[in-house]
CSV table of C-alpha atoms in Angstrom, one decimal:
chain,number,residue,atom,x,y,z
A,457,MET,CA,-105.8,-12.9,130.5
A,458,GLN,CA,-104.4,-13.9,133.7
A,459,SER,CA,-101.4,-12.4,135.1
A,460,ILE,CA,-98.1,-14.5,135.2
A,461,SER,CA,-98.1,-14.7,138.6
A,462,GLU,CA,-101.8,-15.7,139.2
A,463,ALA,CA,-101.5,-17.9,136.6
A,464,LEU,CA,-98.7,-19.8,138.1
A,465,GLY,CA,-100.4,-19.5,141.5
A,466,LEU,CA,-103.4,-21.4,139.7
A,467,ALA,CA,-101.5,-23.9,138.0
A,468,PHE,CA,-99.8,-25.2,141.1
A,469,ALA,CA,-103.0,-25.6,142.7
A,470,LEU,CA,-104.6,-27.6,139.8
A,471,VAL,CA,-101.4,-30.1,140.1
A,472,VAL,CA,-101.3,-30.3,143.9
A,473,SER,CA,-104.9,-31.2,144.1
A,474,GLY,CA,-105.0,-33.7,141.4
A,475,ASP,CA,-107.0,-32.3,139.0
A,476,ALA,CA,-109.5,-35.1,137.0
A,477,ASP,CA,-108.8,-33.2,133.8
A,478,LEU,CA,-105.4,-32.4,134.2
A,479,PHE,CA,-104.4,-36.7,134.9
A,480,GLU,CA,-106.4,-37.5,132.1
A,481,ILE,CA,-104.3,-35.4,129.6
A,482,VAL,CA,-100.8,-36.9,131.9
A,483,ILE,CA,-101.7,-40.1,132.0
A,484,LEU,CA,-103.0,-40.6,127.9
A,485,SER,CA,-99.9,-38.8,127.0
A,486,LEU,CA,-97.8,-41.2,128.5
A,487,GLN,CA,-99.6,-44.2,127.8
A,488,VAL,CA,-99.5,-42.7,123.8
A,489,SER,CA,-95.6,-42.2,124.1
A,490,LEU,CA,-94.5,-45.0,126.6
A,491,THR,CA,-96.3,-47.9,123.9
A,492,ALA,CA,-94.5,-46.0,121.0
A,493,THR,CA,-91.5,-46.1,122.1
A,494,ALA,CA,-91.8,-50.1,122.9
A,495,ILE,CA,-92.9,-50.3,119.6
A,496,ALA,CA,-90.5,-48.1,118.4
A,497,CYS,CA,-87.5,-50.0,120.1
A,498,LEU,CA,-89.3,-53.4,119.1
A,499,ILE,CA,-88.2,-52.4,115.4
A,500,GLY,CA,-85.5,-50.2,115.8
A,501,LEU,CA,-83.2,-52.1,118.1
A,502,PRO,CA,-83.2,-55.2,115.7
A,503,VAL,CA,-82.8,-53.1,112.8
A,504,GLY,CA,-80.1,-51.1,114.0
A,505,ALA,CA,-78.3,-54.2,115.2
A,506,LEU,CA,-78.7,-55.9,112.1
A,507,ILE,CA,-77.5,-53.0,110.1
A,508,ALA,CA,-74.2,-52.8,112.6
A,509,ILE,CA,-73.0,-55.7,112.2
A,510,GLY,CA,-74.0,-56.1,108.6
A,511,ARG,CA,-71.5,-55.4,105.6
A,512,PHE,CA,-73.3,-55.3,102.4
A,513,ARG,CA,-73.4,-53.3,99.0
A,514,GLY,CA,-75.1,-49.8,99.7
A,515,ARG,CA,-74.8,-50.0,103.3
A,516,SER,CA,-73.5,-46.2,103.3
A,517,ALA,CA,-76.7,-45.1,101.3
A,518,VAL,CA,-78.8,-47.3,103.9
A,519,LEU,CA,-76.5,-45.4,106.7
A,520,ILE,CA,-77.2,-41.7,105.5
A,521,LEU,CA,-81.1,-42.7,104.6
A,522,MET,CA,-81.0,-43.7,108.4
A,523,ASN,CA,-79.8,-40.7,110.0
A,524,ALA,CA,-81.7,-38.4,107.6
A,525,LEU,CA,-84.7,-40.6,109.0
A,526,MET,CA,-84.0,-39.0,112.7
A,527,GLY,CA,-84.7,-35.8,111.2
A,528,LEU,CA,-87.9,-36.1,109.7
A,529,PRO,CA,-90.6,-32.8,110.3
A,530,PRO,CA,-93.3,-34.2,112.6
A,531,VAL,CA,-95.9,-32.4,110.5
A,532,VAL,CA,-94.8,-34.1,107.1
A,533,VAL,CA,-95.2,-37.3,109.4
A,534,GLY,CA,-98.6,-36.3,110.8
A,535,LEU,CA,-100.1,-35.6,106.9
A,536,LEU,CA,-98.4,-39.1,105.8
A,537,VAL,CA,-100.5,-41.0,108.5
A,538,TYR,CA,-103.5,-38.9,108.3
A,539,LEU,CA,-103.7,-39.4,104.5
A,540,TYR,CA,-103.2,-43.1,105.1
A,541,LEU,CA,-105.6,-43.3,107.4
A,542,SER,CA,-108.4,-40.8,106.1
A,543,ARG,CA,-111.5,-42.4,104.9
A,544,SER,CA,-110.5,-41.7,101.5
A,545,GLY,CA,-106.9,-43.6,102.1
A,546,PRO,CA,-105.7,-46.9,102.2
A,547,LEU,CA,-106.4,-47.9,106.1
A,548,GLY,CA,-109.6,-45.6,106.3
A,549,PHE,CA,-111.6,-48.7,106.7
A,550,LEU,CA,-109.6,-49.5,109.8
A,551,GLY,CA,-111.5,-46.1,111.6
A,552,LEU,CA,-107.9,-45.4,113.4
A,553,LEU,CA,-108.0,-41.6,112.5
A,554,TYR,CA,-108.8,-39.3,115.5
A,555,THR,CA,-108.1,-41.8,117.9
A,556,PRO,CA,-104.7,-42.9,120.3
A,557,THR,CA,-104.0,-45.5,118.0
A,558,ALA,CA,-103.4,-43.1,115.1
A,559,MET,CA,-101.1,-40.8,117.4
A,560,ILE,CA,-99.1,-44.2,118.4
A,561,ILE,CA,-98.8,-44.6,115.0
A,562,ALA,CA,-97.6,-40.9,114.3
A,563,GLN,CA,-94.9,-41.0,117.1
A,564,THR,CA,-93.9,-44.4,116.0
A,565,ILE,CA,-92.8,-43.0,112.9
A,566,LEU,CA,-90.8,-40.4,114.0
A,567,ILE,CA,-88.7,-42.3,116.5
A,568,ALA,CA,-88.1,-45.6,115.0
A,569,PRO,CA,-85.3,-44.0,112.8
A,570,ILE,CA,-84.0,-42.3,116.2
A,571,VAL,CA,-83.4,-45.7,117.9
A,572,ALA,CA,-82.7,-47.9,114.6
A,573,ALA,CA,-79.3,-44.9,114.3
A,574,LEU,CA,-78.6,-44.7,117.6
A,575,SER,CA,-78.6,-48.4,118.5
A,576,ARG,CA,-76.8,-49.1,115.3
A,577,GLN,CA,-74.2,-47.0,116.6
A,578,VAL,CA,-73.0,-48.1,120.0
A,579,ILE,CA,-74.1,-51.8,118.3
A,580,GLU,CA,-71.0,-51.0,115.9
A,581,ASP,CA,-69.1,-49.8,118.4
A,582,LEU,CA,-69.2,-52.8,120.2
A,583,HIS,CA,-69.3,-55.2,117.7
A,584,THR,CA,-65.7,-53.8,116.6
A,585,GLU,CA,-64.3,-54.8,119.7
A,586,TYR,CA,-65.9,-58.3,120.4
A,587,ALA,CA,-65.4,-59.4,116.1
A,588,ASP,CA,-62.6,-61.8,116.4
A,589,GLN,CA,-64.0,-63.3,119.7
A,590,PHE,CA,-67.3,-63.8,117.8
A,591,ARG,CA,-66.0,-65.3,114.6
A,592,SER,CA,-64.0,-67.8,116.8
A,593,LEU,CA,-67.3,-68.5,118.5
A,594,CYS,CA,-68.9,-69.6,115.1
A,595,LEU,CA,-71.6,-67.4,116.3
A,596,THR,CA,-74.8,-67.1,113.9
A,597,ARG,CA,-76.0,-63.5,113.0
A,598,LEU,CA,-78.8,-64.3,115.5
A,599,GLN,CA,-76.4,-65.4,118.0
A,600,THR,CA,-74.2,-62.2,117.3
A,601,VAL,CA,-77.6,-59.8,117.5
A,602,ARG,CA,-78.4,-61.2,120.7
A,603,ALA,CA,-75.0,-60.6,122.2
A,604,LEU,CA,-74.6,-58.0,121.5
A,605,LEU,CA,-78.2,-56.8,122.4
A,606,TRP,CA,-77.7,-57.9,125.4
A,607,ASP,CA,-74.4,-56.9,126.4
A,608,ALA,CA,-75.4,-52.7,125.4
A,609,ARG,CA,-78.2,-53.6,127.0
A,610,TYR,CA,-77.6,-50.3,129.6
A,611,SER,CA,-76.5,-48.1,126.8
A,612,LEU,CA,-79.7,-49.1,124.2
A,613,LEU,CA,-82.0,-48.2,127.2
A,614,THR,CA,-80.9,-44.7,127.0
A,615,VAL,CA,-81.4,-45.1,123.3
A,616,GLY,CA,-85.0,-46.2,124.5
A,617,LEU,CA,-85.1,-43.4,126.9
A,618,ALA,CA,-83.9,-41.0,124.4
A,619,GLY,CA,-87.0,-42.0,122.0
A,620,PHE,CA,-89.6,-41.2,124.7
A,621,GLY,CA,-88.4,-37.8,125.1
A,622,ARG,CA,-88.5,-37.0,122.2
A,623,ALA,CA,-92.2,-39.0,121.5
A,624,VAL,CA,-93.6,-37.4,125.2
A,625,ALA,CA,-92.9,-33.8,123.9
A,626,GLU,CA,-94.3,-34.7,120.8
A,627,VAL,CA,-97.1,-32.1,118.9
A,628,GLY,CA,-97.4,-31.6,114.9
A,629,ALA,CA,-97.8,-35.0,114.0
A,630,VAL,CA,-100.4,-35.8,117.1
A,631,ILE,CA,-102.3,-33.0,116.6
A,632,ILE,CA,-102.9,-33.5,112.7
A,633,VAL,CA,-104.1,-37.3,113.6
A,634,GLY,CA,-105.5,-37.1,116.9
A,635,GLY,CA,-107.5,-33.8,116.6
A,636,ASN,CA,-106.7,-33.1,119.8
A,637,ILE,CA,-110.3,-33.9,121.3
A,638,ASP,CA,-111.1,-33.6,124.8
A,639,HIS,CA,-111.5,-36.7,126.4
A,640,LEU,CA,-110.4,-38.4,123.6
A,641,THR,CA,-106.9,-37.2,121.8
A,642,ARG,CA,-106.0,-34.6,124.1
A,643,VAL,CA,-102.7,-34.9,125.1
A,644,MET,CA,-100.2,-32.5,127.1
A,645,THR,CA,-98.5,-30.9,124.5
A,646,THR,CA,-101.5,-30.1,121.9
A,647,ALA,CA,-103.5,-29.0,124.9
A,648,ILE,CA,-100.9,-26.5,126.1
A,649,ALA,CA,-101.3,-25.1,122.7
A,650,LEU,CA,-104.8,-25.1,122.7
A,651,GLU,CA,-105.2,-23.7,126.2
A,652,THR,CA,-102.4,-21.1,125.3
A,653,SER,CA,-104.6,-19.8,122.5
A,654,LYS,CA,-107.5,-19.6,124.8
A,655,GLY,CA,-105.7,-16.9,127.4
A,656,ASP,CA,-106.1,-20.0,130.2
A,657,LEU,CA,-102.7,-20.0,131.3
A,658,ALA,CA,-103.4,-21.9,134.4
A,659,LEU,CA,-104.0,-25.5,132.6
A,660,ALA,CA,-101.0,-24.6,130.0
A,661,LEU,CA,-98.2,-23.5,132.1
A,662,ALA,CA,-100.0,-27.1,135.0
A,663,LEU,CA,-99.3,-29.5,132.1
A,664,GLY,CA,-96.3,-27.4,131.1
A,665,ILE,CA,-95.0,-28.0,134.5
A,666,ILE,CA,-95.5,-31.8,134.4
A,667,LEU,CA,-93.8,-32.2,130.9
A,668,LEU,CA,-90.5,-30.2,132.5
A,669,VAL,CA,-91.0,-32.9,135.4
A,670,ILE,CA,-91.3,-35.7,132.8
A,671,ALA,CA,-88.2,-34.4,130.9
A,672,LEU,CA,-86.2,-34.0,134.0
A,673,GLY,CA,-87.2,-37.4,135.2
A,674,VAL,CA,-86.1,-39.1,131.8
A,675,ASN,CA,-83.0,-36.7,131.6
A,676,ALA,CA,-82.2,-38.6,135.6
A,677,ALA,CA,-82.7,-41.7,134.4
A,678,VAL,CA,-80.4,-41.7,131.5
A,679,GLN,CA,-77.5,-40.5,133.6
A,680,SER,CA,-78.6,-43.1,136.3
A,681,VAL,CA,-78.6,-45.7,133.6
A,682,ARG,CA,-74.9,-44.5,132.1
A,683,MET,CA,-73.2,-44.5,135.9
A,684,ALA,CA,-74.6,-47.9,136.6
A,685,ALA,CA,-73.7,-49.2,133.1
A,686,ALA,CA,-70.1,-47.4,134.2
A,687,ARG,CA,-69.7,-49.4,137.5
A,688,ASN,CA,-70.8,-52.6,136.3
A,689,ALA,CA,-68.1,-52.3,133.7
A,690,TYR,CA,-65.5,-52.2,136.2
A,691,VAL,CA,-66.6,-54.8,138.3
């Protein structure tokens, strides 16, 4: 077991030197999480918008379910995806288990409800403000959704960034469906867990430093988008 000071020194050396194994893990993490976030936004934003402007029987139950799905346990999602993609599962013939695609599917299922619920709240508040104007223009539901999505683009970008932050920090689901296979499905969170258990604190800390930088970068981006939206609101 390395001392903390020694491990930190080695960790910074790995980051500065551009260690190939380290950045292979980082790049795969970003590819998986960005892809999952993009797919989740393609699903979640329209769903959130339609529920925001819709008035139908059972809407309250849908909202309760949507908010409940925001807290999906990652290991449960991982287990369900594993069962579907395993050789004996209904989608086993696709051969996706223990691949980056399986990890993308798991992350998408986790963050799509978050994107849908947050975007629903943003768009519903905006729709309340413009409802009379939309009715006077006789806009269709599709036209209304498109107008609201465009007008709320800055706020929805923060929703997407929040989803990405949730995805990139995920460990439970991706380790179940990805298997943490070296040079194939090893991402930052699973590698940190593995290297810590092995006592290789240098690599674990190096990945932890990069993950913290990414988290800070996402938070800074969210704040910048909010400030830009506030400035544009007064233009």
